[in-house]
Amino acid sequence: MLRRALRLGLGRGLLGRGLGTWRGDSTLDWDGKVSDIKKKIQSVLPGGAWNPLYDTSHLPPEHSDVVIVGGGVLGLSVAYWLKRLEKRRGAIQVLVVERDYTYSQASTGLSVGGIRQQFSLPENIQLSLFSVDFLRNINEYLAVVDDPPLDLQFNPSGYLLLASEKGAAIMENNVKVQRQEGAKVCLMSPEQLRNKFPWINTEGVALASYGLEDEGWFDPWCLLQGLRRKVQSMGVLFCHGEVTRFISSSNRMETASGEEVTLKRIHEVHVKMDRSLEYQPVECAIVINAAGAWSGQIAELAGIGKGPPGTLQGTKLPVEPRKRRRNQTQGTWKWTMASSRTRCGPIWPR
Ligand SMILES: Cc1cc2nc3c(=O)[nH]c(=O)nc-3n(C[C@H](O)[C@H](O)[C@H](O)COP(=O)(O)OP(=O)(O)OC[C@H]3O[C@@H](n4cnc5c(N)ncnc54)[C@H](O)[C@@H]3O)c2cc1C
């Protein structure tokens, strides 16, 4: 599939569009050369405003093996690991499409950047343990030659969870799982809690769990910028635009049990360019939905949720934008969670 996408893309003329965006590492060379040629042409032609070579460097490439929809922490993290795990440098072309570089509504920018291991599922605990190691050693992962090291402002501080009589047994069980997975968490009686945090009202509290290591908070904006800087240095391409449409093809196939199924595959993504009515088609082999709270809409563009009720295609992706609040009280963070459906982060699952 990758090879087919590559072949299709290479069949087109280079000069027609985005010379700069075609090649990851030599972007600067090409942009520089094109700019020199333009200047020379302009200097010998009458009418300096006339631009014989329309600058197309802001356009996405005509093809990319992988198109990632959304340049938040999830999209950039996927881009990073795709490039990091590729067998040969430049083997996979990755394009990140982001519609809002101010990230004004993106969860990543709004996030508190808290990390904990106090979960009930082993998978979430393991993800968080891996993430904390990633954060602690961020410059081993995200260093870029000649750029200053990142300072995520990681502030280690344990999460404190409180349980009533009704929830005490669940908390005890969760902590057992957390410890089995390697997290450093302790259980506290109301008395121990009062001794450690004399300002807490322990009325109605039967048990507490407290993170002793690897929990705390950091600057999520810094992580986002660090990821962006790194993936750009690895050859990932970026495009400022909005994914508005997928073009797919269908193939009928037979399963091992003889059942006939139709396989739908996206082979083209339409990107509406920023402040423009035009869209650019990008041929691709794989699309990654990293659109955060808008992931449900992207899934719908791909036809997910539009099939007959009760089937996989008829099942909507239950992710939609919801309002969430965070309150700061005397230097400690307290926040209300509106819905588990808006939580889609890969690095810090709850
Ligand atoms: C108030 C708040 C506090 C939080 N606190 C914490 C915390 O303490 N710890 C924790 O682990 N998590 C926290 N979270 C959750 C965490 O921030 C998210 O899980 C994580 O940032 C999700 O990242 P993302 O990349 O999936 O989404 P986002 O950061 O939302 O990125 C998605 C991007 O997709 C883009 N996009 C959408 N549609 C399109 C399209 N059609 N075309 C192009 N681009 C598109 C958007 O512009 C956006 O930039 C918090 C979230 C909020 C809202």
mmCIF file of C-alpha atoms and ligand atoms in Angstrom:
data_model
loop_
_atom_site.group_PDB
_atom_site.id
_atom_site.type_symbol
_atom_site.label_atom_id
_atom_site.label_comp_id
_atom_site.label_asym_id
_atom_site.label_seq_id
_atom_site.Cartn_x
_atom_site.Cartn_y
_atom_site.Cartn_z
ATOM 1 C CA MET A 1 0.000 0.000 0.000
ATOM 2 C CA LEU A 2 2.791 2.343 0.917
ATOM 3 C CA ARG A 3 4.563 1.637 -2.339
ATOM 4 C CA ARG A 4 1.414 2.248 -4.347
ATOM 5 C CA ALA A 5 0.872 5.595 -2.705
ATOM 6 C CA LEU A 6 4.476 6.479 -3.391
ATOM 7 C CA ARG A 7 4.230 5.521 -7.045
ATOM 8 C CA LEU A 8 1.059 7.518 -7.553
ATOM 9 C CA GLY A 9 2.590 10.548 -5.956
ATOM 10 C CA LEU A 10 5.851 10.427 -7.876
ATOM 11 C CA GLY A 11 3.992 10.365 -11.159
ATOM 12 C CA ARG A 12 3.163 14.089 -10.827
ATOM 13 C CA GLY A 13 5.220 17.092 -11.792
ATOM 14 C CA LEU A 14 7.409 18.594 -9.098
ATOM 15 C CA LEU A 15 7.238 22.189 -10.201
ATOM 16 C CA GLY A 16 3.457 22.310 -10.028
ATOM 17 C CA ARG A 17 3.345 22.554 -6.239
ATOM 18 C CA GLY A 18 5.191 22.787 -2.967
ATOM 19 C CA LEU A 19 8.811 22.114 -3.819
ATOM 20 C CA GLY A 20 9.718 22.904 -0.260
ATOM 21 C CA THR A 21 7.261 20.458 1.175
ATOM 22 C CA TRP A 22 8.336 17.530 -0.970
ATOM 23 C CA ARG A 23 11.513 16.571 0.736
ATOM 24 C CA GLY A 24 11.899 16.494 4.483
ATOM 25 C CA ASP A 25 15.614 17.108 5.001
ATOM 26 C CA SER A 26 16.437 19.213 1.975
ATOM 27 C CA THR A 27 13.515 21.629 2.436
ATOM 28 C CA LEU A 28 15.780 24.532 3.217
ATOM 29 C CA ASP A 29 17.972 23.877 0.166
ATOM 30 C CA TRP A 30 15.011 23.794 -2.170
ATOM 31 C CA ASP A 31 13.318 26.827 -0.663
ATOM 32 C CA GLY A 32 16.576 28.744 -0.897
ATOM 33 C CA LYS A 33 17.159 27.767 -4.522
ATOM 34 C CA VAL A 34 13.593 28.519 -5.585
ATOM 35 C CA SER A 35 13.749 31.887 -3.860
ATOM 36 C CA ASP A 36 17.038 32.730 -5.660
ATOM 37 C CA ILE A 37 15.606 31.743 -9.030
ATOM 38 C CA LYS A 38 12.501 33.864 -8.368
ATOM 39 C CA LYS A 39 14.587 36.890 -7.472
ATOM 40 C CA LYS A 40 16.662 36.519 -10.646
ATOM 41 C CA ILE A 41 13.577 36.184 -12.846
ATOM 42 C CA GLN A 42 11.911 39.150 -11.173
ATOM 43 C CA SER A 43 15.006 41.324 -11.572
ATOM 44 C CA VAL A 44 15.122 40.803 -15.361
ATOM 45 C CA LEU A 45 11.381 41.010 -16.050
ATOM 46 C CA PRO A 46 9.382 44.241 -16.223
ATOM 47 C CA GLY A 47 6.654 44.560 -13.551
ATOM 48 C CA GLY A 48 8.247 43.488 -10.288
ATOM 49 C CA ALA A 49 4.920 42.467 -8.719
ATOM 50 C CA TRP A 50 4.386 39.693 -11.236
ATOM 51 C CA ASN A 51 5.285 36.366 -9.709
ATOM 52 C CA PRO A 52 5.999 33.759 -12.365
ATOM 53 C CA LEU A 53 6.526 31.005 -9.832
ATOM 54 C CA TYR A 54 3.612 30.987 -7.412
ATOM 55 C CA ASP A 55 4.930 30.122 -3.967
ATOM 56 C CA THR A 56 3.339 26.827 -3.053
ATOM 57 C CA SER A 57 5.466 25.943 -0.074
ATOM 58 C CA HIS A 58 2.483 26.313 2.278
ATOM 59 C CA LEU A 59 0.592 23.550 0.467
ATOM 60 C CA PRO A 60 0.642 19.972 1.682
ATOM 61 C CA PRO A 61 2.505 17.404 -0.409
ATOM 62 C CA GLU A 62 0.485 15.576 -3.061
ATOM 63 C CA HIS A 63 1.032 12.349 -1.202
ATOM 64 C CA SER A 64 2.142 11.182 2.192
ATOM 65 C CA ASP A 65 2.292 7.631 3.515
ATOM 66 C CA VAL A 66 0.618 8.715 6.738
ATOM 67 C CA VAL A 67 -1.659 11.712 7.318
ATOM 68 C CA ILE A 68 -2.234 12.673 10.948
ATOM 69 C CA VAL A 69 -5.358 14.760 11.558
ATOM 70 C CA GLY A 70 -4.602 17.084 14.498
ATOM 71 C CA GLY A 71 -1.300 18.449 15.760
ATOM 72 C CA GLY A 72 -1.984 18.263 19.495
ATOM 73 C CA VAL A 73 0.114 16.159 21.850
ATOM 74 C CA LEU A 74 -1.432 12.934 20.565
ATOM 75 C CA GLY A 75 -0.833 13.692 16.877
ATOM 76 C CA LEU A 76 2.739 14.815 17.465
ATOM 77 C CA SER A 77 3.451 11.867 19.717
ATOM 78 C CA VAL A 78 2.242 9.468 17.001
ATOM 79 C CA ALA A 79 4.394 11.318 14.444
ATOM 80 C CA TYR A 80 7.410 11.062 16.750
ATOM 81 C CA TRP A 81 7.097 7.330 17.339
ATOM 82 C CA LEU A 82 6.415 6.600 13.666
ATOM 83 C CA LYS A 83 9.646 8.370 12.703
ATOM 84 C CA ARG A 84 11.607 7.000 15.621
ATOM 85 C CA LEU A 85 10.660 3.407 14.847
ATOM 86 C CA GLU A 86 11.122 3.614 11.062
ATOM 87 C CA LYS A 87 13.712 1.148 9.821
ATOM 88 C CA ARG A 88 15.491 3.528 7.445
ATOM 89 C CA ARG A 89 15.690 7.304 7.734
ATOM 90 C CA GLY A 90 12.984 8.866 5.577
ATOM 91 C CA ALA A 91 11.266 5.501 5.022
ATOM 92 C CA ILE A 92 7.870 6.827 6.091
ATOM 93 C CA GLN A 93 6.497 10.166 4.959
ATOM 94 C CA VAL A 94 4.366 11.680 7.680
ATOM 95 C CA LEU A 95 2.158 14.750 7.331
ATOM 96 C CA VAL A 96 0.484 16.469 10.299
ATOM 97 C CA VAL A 97 -2.548 18.616 9.440
ATOM 98 C CA GLU A 98 -3.483 21.176 12.104
ATOM 99 C CA ARG A 99 -6.180 23.796 11.619
ATOM 100 C CA ASP A 100 -5.325 26.082 14.542
ATOM 101 C CA TYR A 101 -1.718 26.785 15.402
ATOM 102 C CA THR A 102 -2.795 28.930 18.363
ATOM 103 C CA TYR A 103 -4.292 25.734 19.864
ATOM 104 C CA SER A 104 -6.912 27.976 21.459
ATOM 105 C CA GLN A 105 -9.396 25.140 21.991
ATOM 106 C CA ALA A 106 -7.090 22.143 21.934
ATOM 107 C CA SER A 107 -7.047 20.102 25.124
ATOM 108 C CA THR A 108 -3.259 20.040 25.141
ATOM 109 C CA GLY A 109 -2.985 23.783 25.643
ATOM 110 C CA LEU A 110 -5.789 23.860 28.209
ATOM 111 C CA SER A 111 -4.515 20.891 30.167
ATOM 112 C CA VAL A 112 -3.139 21.053 33.682
ATOM 113 C CA GLY A 113 -0.379 18.612 32.750
ATOM 114 C CA GLY A 114 -0.949 16.346 35.709
ATOM 115 C CA ILE A 115 0.395 12.792 35.699
ATOM 116 C CA ARG A 116 -0.437 9.942 38.052
ATOM 117 C CA GLN A 117 -0.442 6.168 38.246
ATOM 118 C CA GLN A 118 -3.514 5.821 40.398
ATOM 119 C CA PHE A 119 -5.737 3.985 37.954
ATOM 120 C CA SER A 120 -7.638 0.711 38.093
ATOM 121 C CA LEU A 121 -6.489 -0.821 34.800
ATOM 122 C CA PRO A 122 -2.952 -2.240 34.485
ATOM 123 C CA GLU A 123 -2.704 -0.851 30.922
ATOM 124 C CA ASN A 124 -3.262 2.721 32.127
ATOM 125 C CA ILE A 125 -0.771 2.300 34.951
ATOM 126 C CA GLN A 126 1.870 0.975 32.539
ATOM 127 C CA LEU A 127 1.221 3.812 30.071
ATOM 128 C CA SER A 128 1.679 6.329 32.827
ATOM 129 C CA LEU A 129 4.848 4.685 34.164
ATOM 130 C CA PHE A 130 6.313 4.786 30.666
ATOM 131 C CA SER A 131 5.233 8.405 30.267
ATOM 132 C CA VAL A 132 6.822 9.529 33.489
ATOM 133 C CA ASP A 133 10.120 8.004 32.400
ATOM 134 C CA PHE A 134 9.720 9.791 29.055
ATOM 135 C CA LEU A 135 9.106 13.095 30.820
ATOM 136 C CA ARG A 136 11.979 12.695 33.263
ATOM 137 C CA ASN A 137 14.379 11.950 30.403
ATOM 138 C CA ILE A 138 12.779 14.306 27.921
ATOM 139 C CA ASN A 139 16.049 15.545 26.474
ATOM 140 C CA GLU A 140 17.166 12.033 25.662
ATOM 141 C CA TYR A 141 14.064 11.690 23.535
ATOM 142 C CA LEU A 142 13.442 15.171 22.178
ATOM 143 C CA ALA A 143 16.847 16.861 21.988
ATOM 144 C CA VAL A 144 17.543 18.713 18.733
ATOM 145 C CA VAL A 145 21.073 19.605 17.649
ATOM 146 C CA ASP A 146 21.921 23.266 18.276
ATOM 147 C CA ASP A 147 18.634 23.902 20.106
ATOM 148 C CA PRO A 148 18.475 24.512 23.868
ATOM 149 C CA PRO A 149 17.342 21.617 26.083
ATOM 150 C CA LEU A 150 13.702 21.441 27.140
ATOM 151 C CA ASP A 151 12.657 22.272 30.660
ATOM 152 C CA LEU A 152 9.212 20.799 31.262
ATOM 153 C CA GLN A 153 9.045 22.330 34.757
ATOM 154 C CA PHE A 154 8.176 18.915 36.106
ATOM 155 C CA ASN A 155 6.903 19.374 39.623
ATOM 156 C CA PRO A 156 6.790 16.055 41.494
ATOM 157 C CA SER A 157 3.854 15.977 43.867
ATOM 158 C CA GLY A 158 1.624 12.980 44.692
ATOM 159 C CA TYR A 159 -2.067 12.804 43.857
ATOM 160 C CA LEU A 160 -4.275 12.297 46.889
ATOM 161 C CA LEU A 161 -7.478 10.320 46.341
ATOM 162 C CA LEU A 162 -10.128 10.083 49.054
ATOM 163 C CA ALA A 163 -12.697 7.306 49.520
ATOM 164 C CA SER A 164 -15.828 7.061 51.637
ATOM 165 C CA GLU A 165 -16.794 3.848 53.423
ATOM 166 C CA LYS A 166 -18.585 2.785 50.231
ATOM 167 C CA GLY A 167 -15.545 3.217 47.985
ATOM 168 C CA ALA A 168 -12.838 2.019 50.399
ATOM 169 C CA ALA A 169 -12.743 -1.605 49.184
ATOM 170 C CA ILE A 170 -12.422 -0.468 45.532
ATOM 171 C CA MET A 171 -9.618 1.903 46.470
ATOM 172 C CA GLU A 172 -7.792 -0.845 48.360
ATOM 173 C CA ASN A 173 -8.085 -3.147 45.376
ATOM 174 C CA ASN A 174 -6.922 -0.442 42.935
ATOM 175 C CA VAL A 175 -3.851 0.267 45.039
ATOM 176 C CA LYS A 176 -3.046 -3.451 45.044
ATOM 177 C CA VAL A 177 -3.103 -3.464 41.236
ATOM 178 C CA GLN A 178 -1.051 -0.234 41.090
ATOM 179 C CA ARG A 179 1.646 -1.706 43.340
ATOM 180 C CA GLN A 180 1.714 -4.951 41.360
ATOM 181 C CA GLU A 181 2.423 -2.867 38.262
ATOM 182 C CA GLY A 182 5.291 -1.040 39.963
ATOM 183 C CA ALA A 183 3.668 2.219 41.076
ATOM 184 C CA LYS A 184 4.675 3.706 44.424
ATOM 185 C CA VAL A 185 1.373 4.372 46.164
ATOM 186 C CA CYS A 186 0.431 4.170 49.841
ATOM 187 C CA LEU A 187 -2.881 3.825 51.675
ATOM 188 C CA MET A 188 -3.661 6.143 54.566
ATOM 189 C CA SER A 189 -6.180 5.961 57.377
ATOM 190 C CA PRO A 190 -8.089 9.181 58.271
ATOM 191 C CA GLU A 191 -5.723 9.623 61.219
ATOM 192 C CA GLN A 192 -2.590 9.298 59.075
ATOM 193 C CA LEU A 193 -4.192 11.693 56.624
ATOM 194 C CA ARG A 194 -4.819 14.293 59.362
ATOM 195 C CA ASN A 195 -1.207 13.991 60.532
ATOM 196 C CA LYS A 196 0.192 14.552 57.054
ATOM 197 C CA PHE A 197 -2.296 17.177 55.871
ATOM 198 C CA PRO A 198 -3.712 18.857 58.997
ATOM 199 C CA TRP A 199 -5.806 21.246 56.861
ATOM 200 C CA ILE A 200 -7.930 18.461 55.372
ATOM 201 C CA ASN A 201 -11.414 17.864 56.724
ATOM 202 C CA THR A 202 -11.544 14.064 57.009
ATOM 203 C CA GLU A 203 -15.234 13.852 57.831
ATOM 204 C CA GLY A 204 -16.764 11.030 55.792
ATOM 205 C CA VAL A 205 -13.325 9.861 54.617
ATOM 206 C CA ALA A 206 -12.645 6.177 55.308
ATOM 207 C CA LEU A 207 -9.450 5.712 53.319
ATOM 208 C CA ALA A 208 -7.000 7.701 51.204
ATOM 209 C CA SER A 209 -4.404 6.756 48.602
ATOM 210 C CA TYR A 210 -1.370 8.901 47.983
ATOM 211 C CA GLY A 211 1.279 8.776 45.230
ATOM 212 C CA LEU A 212 4.789 8.635 46.652
ATOM 213 C CA GLU A 213 6.744 8.879 43.403
ATOM 214 C CA ASP A 214 6.359 9.698 39.702
ATOM 215 C CA GLU A 215 3.273 11.851 40.101
ATOM 216 C CA GLY A 216 2.963 15.597 39.702
ATOM 217 C CA TRP A 217 2.523 18.134 36.937
ATOM 218 C CA PHE A 218 4.481 19.790 34.155
ATOM 219 C CA ASP A 219 4.094 22.366 31.396
ATOM 220 C CA PRO A 220 2.080 20.732 28.569
ATOM 221 C CA TRP A 221 2.736 23.630 26.167
ATOM 222 C CA CYS A 222 6.457 23.070 26.515
ATOM 223 C CA LEU A 223 5.992 19.369 25.776
ATOM 224 C CA LEU A 224 3.947 20.220 22.675
ATOM 225 C CA GLN A 225 6.573 22.649 21.373
ATOM 226 C CA GLY A 226 9.355 20.179 22.147
ATOM 227 C CA LEU A 227 7.580 17.425 20.221
ATOM 228 C CA ARG A 228 6.943 19.757 17.305
ATOM 229 C CA ARG A 229 10.563 20.864 17.134
ATOM 230 C CA LYS A 230 11.757 17.278 17.283
ATOM 231 C CA VAL A 231 9.409 15.798 14.684
ATOM 232 C CA GLN A 232 10.215 18.640 12.288
ATOM 233 C CA SER A 233 13.887 17.804 12.660
ATOM 234 C CA MET A 234 13.003 14.182 11.857
ATOM 235 C CA GLY A 235 11.402 15.184 8.552
ATOM 236 C CA VAL A 236 7.719 15.264 9.493
ATOM 237 C CA LEU A 237 5.799 17.749 7.338
ATOM 238 C CA PHE A 238 3.202 20.165 8.689
ATOM 239 C CA CYS A 239 0.252 21.762 6.981
ATOM 240 C CA HIS A 240 -1.932 24.553 8.292
ATOM 241 C CA GLY A 241 -5.418 23.521 7.217
ATOM 242 C CA GLU A 242 -8.508 21.562 8.077
ATOM 243 C CA VAL A 243 -9.288 18.017 7.027
ATOM 244 C CA THR A 244 -12.773 18.198 5.544
ATOM 245 C CA ARG A 245 -13.214 15.059 3.495
ATOM 246 C CA PHE A 246 -11.936 11.547 2.894
ATOM 247 C CA ILE A 247 -12.105 9.725 -0.434
ATOM 248 C CA SER A 248 -12.225 5.973 -0.031
ATOM 249 C CA SER A 249 -12.467 2.891 -2.153
ATOM 250 C CA SER A 250 -14.191 -0.382 -1.350
ATOM 251 C CA ASN A 251 -13.108 -3.956 -1.948
ATOM 252 C CA ARG A 252 -15.197 -7.045 -1.411
ATOM 253 C CA MET A 253 -13.305 -9.777 0.391
ATOM 254 C CA GLU A 254 -14.016 -13.174 1.845
ATOM 255 C CA THR A 255 -13.070 -14.007 5.428
ATOM 256 C CA ALA A 256 -11.527 -17.356 6.438
ATOM 257 C CA SER A 257 -14.996 -18.557 7.432
ATOM 258 C CA GLY A 258 -16.333 -17.746 3.954
ATOM 259 C CA GLU A 259 -18.225 -14.624 4.962
ATOM 260 C CA GLU A 260 -18.283 -11.778 2.383
ATOM 261 C CA VAL A 261 -17.177 -8.425 3.760
ATOM 262 C CA THR A 262 -16.613 -5.015 2.206
ATOM 263 C CA LEU A 263 -13.356 -3.325 3.150
ATOM 264 C CA LYS A 264 -13.284 0.436 2.867
ATOM 265 C CA ARG A 265 -9.935 2.176 2.654
ATOM 266 C CA ILE A 266 -9.231 5.889 2.666
ATOM 267 C CA HIS A 267 -6.804 6.776 -0.109
ATOM 268 C CA GLU A 268 -7.180 10.539 -0.277
ATOM 269 C CA VAL A 269 -7.600 13.302 2.282
ATOM 270 C CA HIS A 270 -8.932 16.744 1.405
ATOM 271 C CA VAL A 271 -7.328 19.598 3.307
ATOM 272 C CA LYS A 272 -9.063 22.975 3.284
ATOM 273 C CA MET A 273 -6.326 25.539 3.388
ATOM 274 C CA ASP A 274 -6.263 28.166 6.097
ATOM 275 C CA ARG A 275 -8.138 31.378 5.136
ATOM 276 C CA SER A 276 -8.981 29.965 1.745
ATOM 277 C CA LEU A 277 -11.873 28.203 0.064
ATOM 278 C CA GLU A 278 -9.616 25.870 -1.864
ATOM 279 C CA TYR A 279 -8.777 22.398 -0.741
ATOM 280 C CA GLN A 280 -5.757 20.262 -1.528
ATOM 281 C CA PRO A 281 -5.994 16.515 -2.071
ATOM 282 C CA VAL A 282 -3.333 14.388 -0.397
ATOM 283 C CA GLU A 283 -2.995 10.762 -1.387
ATOM 284 C CA CYS A 284 -2.156 8.506 1.505
ATOM 285 C CA ALA A 285 -2.029 4.953 2.744
ATOM 286 C CA ILE A 286 -2.927 5.535 6.385
ATOM 287 C CA VAL A 287 -4.917 8.214 8.239
ATOM 288 C CA ILE A 288 -4.535 8.726 11.984
ATOM 289 C CA ASN A 289 -7.429 10.379 13.779
ATOM 290 C CA ALA A 290 -5.768 12.597 16.409
ATOM 291 C CA ALA A 291 -8.381 15.344 16.382
ATOM 292 C CA GLY A 292 -8.906 15.312 20.155
ATOM 293 C CA ALA A 293 -12.422 16.266 21.163
ATOM 294 C CA TRP A 294 -13.348 16.509 17.448
ATOM 295 C CA SER A 295 -12.358 12.898 16.770
ATOM 296 C CA GLY A 296 -16.023 11.903 16.548
ATOM 297 C CA GLN A 297 -16.503 14.335 13.638
ATOM 298 C CA ILE A 298 -13.435 12.998 11.844
ATOM 299 C CA ALA A 299 -14.671 9.439 12.325
ATOM 300 C CA GLU A 300 -18.001 10.495 10.824
ATOM 301 C CA LEU A 301 -16.194 11.915 7.775
ATOM 302 C CA ALA A 302 -14.793 8.413 7.325
ATOM 303 C CA GLY A 303 -18.307 6.975 7.452
ATOM 304 C CA ILE A 304 -17.978 5.598 10.981
ATOM 305 C CA GLY A 305 -21.378 5.662 12.646
ATOM 306 C CA LYS A 306 -23.223 6.020 9.352
ATOM 307 C CA GLY A 307 -23.863 2.329 8.694
ATOM 308 C CA PRO A 308 -26.907 0.297 9.730
ATOM 309 C CA PRO A 309 -27.616 0.449 13.485
ATOM 310 C CA GLY A 310 -26.141 -2.422 15.455
ATOM 311 C CA THR A 311 -23.187 -2.903 13.084
ATOM 312 C CA LEU A 312 -19.610 -1.709 13.561
ATOM 313 C CA GLN A 313 -20.074 0.908 10.816
ATOM 314 C CA GLY A 314 -23.258 2.022 12.506
ATOM 315 C CA THR A 315 -21.496 2.684 15.816
ATOM 316 C CA LYS A 316 -20.467 6.305 16.334
ATOM 317 C CA LEU A 317 -17.158 7.159 17.937
ATOM 318 C CA PRO A 318 -18.379 8.558 21.263
ATOM 319 C CA VAL A 319 -16.064 11.577 21.401
ATOM 320 C CA GLU A 320 -17.382 15.124 21.285
ATOM 321 C CA PRO A 321 -16.287 18.529 22.616
ATOM 322 C CA ARG A 322 -17.525 19.165 26.147
ATOM 323 C CA LYS A 323 -16.832 22.006 28.508
ATOM 324 C CA ARG A 324 -14.390 21.207 31.295
ATOM 325 C CA ARG A 325 -13.261 23.371 34.175
ATOM 326 C CA ARG A 326 -10.243 23.648 36.364
ATOM 327 C CA ASN A 327 -10.110 25.673 39.554
ATOM 328 C CA GLN A 328 -7.050 26.817 41.367
ATOM 329 C CA THR A 329 -7.338 27.144 45.129
ATOM 330 C CA GLN A 330 -4.452 28.346 47.241
ATOM 331 C CA GLY A 331 -1.774 26.861 45.069
ATOM 332 C CA THR A 332 -3.349 23.423 44.727
ATOM 333 C CA TRP A 333 -5.260 22.256 41.665
ATOM 334 C CA LYS A 334 -8.812 21.031 41.938
ATOM 335 C CA TRP A 335 -10.786 20.352 38.842
ATOM 336 C CA THR A 336 -14.074 18.916 37.852
ATOM 337 C CA MET A 337 -14.265 16.402 35.061
ATOM 338 C CA ALA A 338 -17.296 16.895 32.854
ATOM 339 C CA SER A 339 -17.077 13.725 30.861
ATOM 340 C CA SER A 340 -14.792 10.822 30.252
ATOM 341 C CA ARG A 341 -15.718 11.199 26.593
ATOM 342 C CA THR A 342 -13.559 14.238 26.070
ATOM 343 C CA ARG A 343 -10.479 12.520 27.411
ATOM 344 C CA CYS A 344 -8.497 11.195 24.545
ATOM 345 C CA GLY A 345 -4.858 11.702 25.501
ATOM 346 C CA PRO A 346 -2.403 8.964 24.748
ATOM 347 C CA ILE A 347 0.268 10.003 27.162
ATOM 348 C CA TRP A 348 -1.727 10.699 30.263
ATOM 349 C CA PRO A 349 -4.685 8.379 30.433
ATOM 350 C CA ARG A 350 -6.929 8.564 33.489
HETATM 351 C C1 LIG B 1 -9.064 21.647 31.210
HETATM 352 C C2 LIG B 1 -8.330 20.364 30.927
HETATM 353 C C3 LIG B 1 -7.431 19.862 31.863
HETATM 354 C C4 LIG B 1 -6.749 18.671 31.605
HETATM 355 N N1 LIG B 1 -5.835 18.225 32.524
HETATM 356 C C5 LIG B 1 -5.156 17.073 32.289
HETATM 357 C C6 LIG B 1 -4.179 16.590 33.197
HETATM 358 O O1 LIG B 1 -3.905 17.213 34.221
HETATM 359 N N2 LIG B 1 -3.534 15.435 32.909
HETATM 360 C C7 LIG B 1 -3.807 14.726 31.771
HETATM 361 O O2 LIG B 1 -3.199 13.687 31.565
HETATM 362 N N3 LIG B 1 -4.707 15.158 30.873
HETATM 363 C C8 LIG B 1 -5.384 16.306 31.104
HETATM 364 N N4 LIG B 1 -6.315 16.740 30.191
HETATM 365 C C9 LIG B 1 -6.546 15.911 29.003
HETATM 366 C C10 LIG B 1 -5.419 16.132 27.978
HETATM 367 O O3 LIG B 1 -5.174 17.504 27.848
HETATM 368 C C11 LIG B 1 -5.842 15.536 26.652
HETATM 369 O O4 LIG B 1 -6.095 14.157 26.819
HETATM 370 C C12 LIG B 1 -4.773 15.682 25.568
HETATM 371 O O5 LIG B 1 -4.233 16.986 25.532
HETATM 372 C C13 LIG B 1 -5.413 15.334 24.240
HETATM 373 O O6 LIG B 1 -4.500 15.635 23.207
HETATM 374 P P1 LIG B 1 -4.980 15.492 21.716
HETATM 375 O O7 LIG B 1 -3.804 15.727 20.858
HETATM 376 O O8 LIG B 1 -5.739 14.215 21.580
HETATM 377 O O9 LIG B 1 -6.096 16.636 21.532
HETATM 378 P P2 LIG B 1 -5.937 18.207 21.301
HETATM 379 O O10 LIG B 1 -4.837 18.778 22.101
HETATM 380 O O11 LIG B 1 -7.298 18.780 21.496
HETATM 381 O O12 LIG B 1 -5.508 18.306 19.772
HETATM 382 C C14 LIG B 1 -6.410 18.006 18.736
HETATM 383 C C15 LIG B 1 -6.093 18.948 17.597
HETATM 384 O O13 LIG B 1 -6.818 18.537 16.449
HETATM 385 C C16 LIG B 1 -7.098 19.698 15.701
HETATM 386 N N5 LIG B 1 -8.193 19.376 14.783
HETATM 387 C C17 LIG B 1 -9.453 18.992 15.095
HETATM 388 N N6 LIG B 1 -10.142 18.746 13.971
HETATM 389 C C18 LIG B 1 -9.314 18.988 12.932
HETATM 390 C C19 LIG B 1 -9.458 18.912 11.524
HETATM 391 N N7 LIG B 1 -10.616 18.543 10.939
HETATM 392 N N8 LIG B 1 -8.403 19.229 10.747
HETATM 393 C C20 LIG B 1 -7.218 19.623 11.300
HETATM 394 N N9 LIG B 1 -7.025 19.710 12.627
HETATM 395 C C21 LIG B 1 -8.062 19.387 13.443
HETATM 396 C C22 LIG B 1 -7.477 20.724 16.751
HETATM 397 O O14 LIG B 1 -7.312 22.050 16.260
HETATM 398 C C23 LIG B 1 -6.491 20.393 17.869
HETATM 399 O O15 LIG B 1 -5.351 21.219 17.869
HETATM 400 C C24 LIG B 1 -6.991 17.942 30.410
HETATM 401 C C25 LIG B 1 -7.888 18.458 29.465
HETATM 402 C C26 LIG B 1 -8.548 19.657 29.709
HETATM 403 C C27 LIG B 1 -9.494 20.189 28.663
#
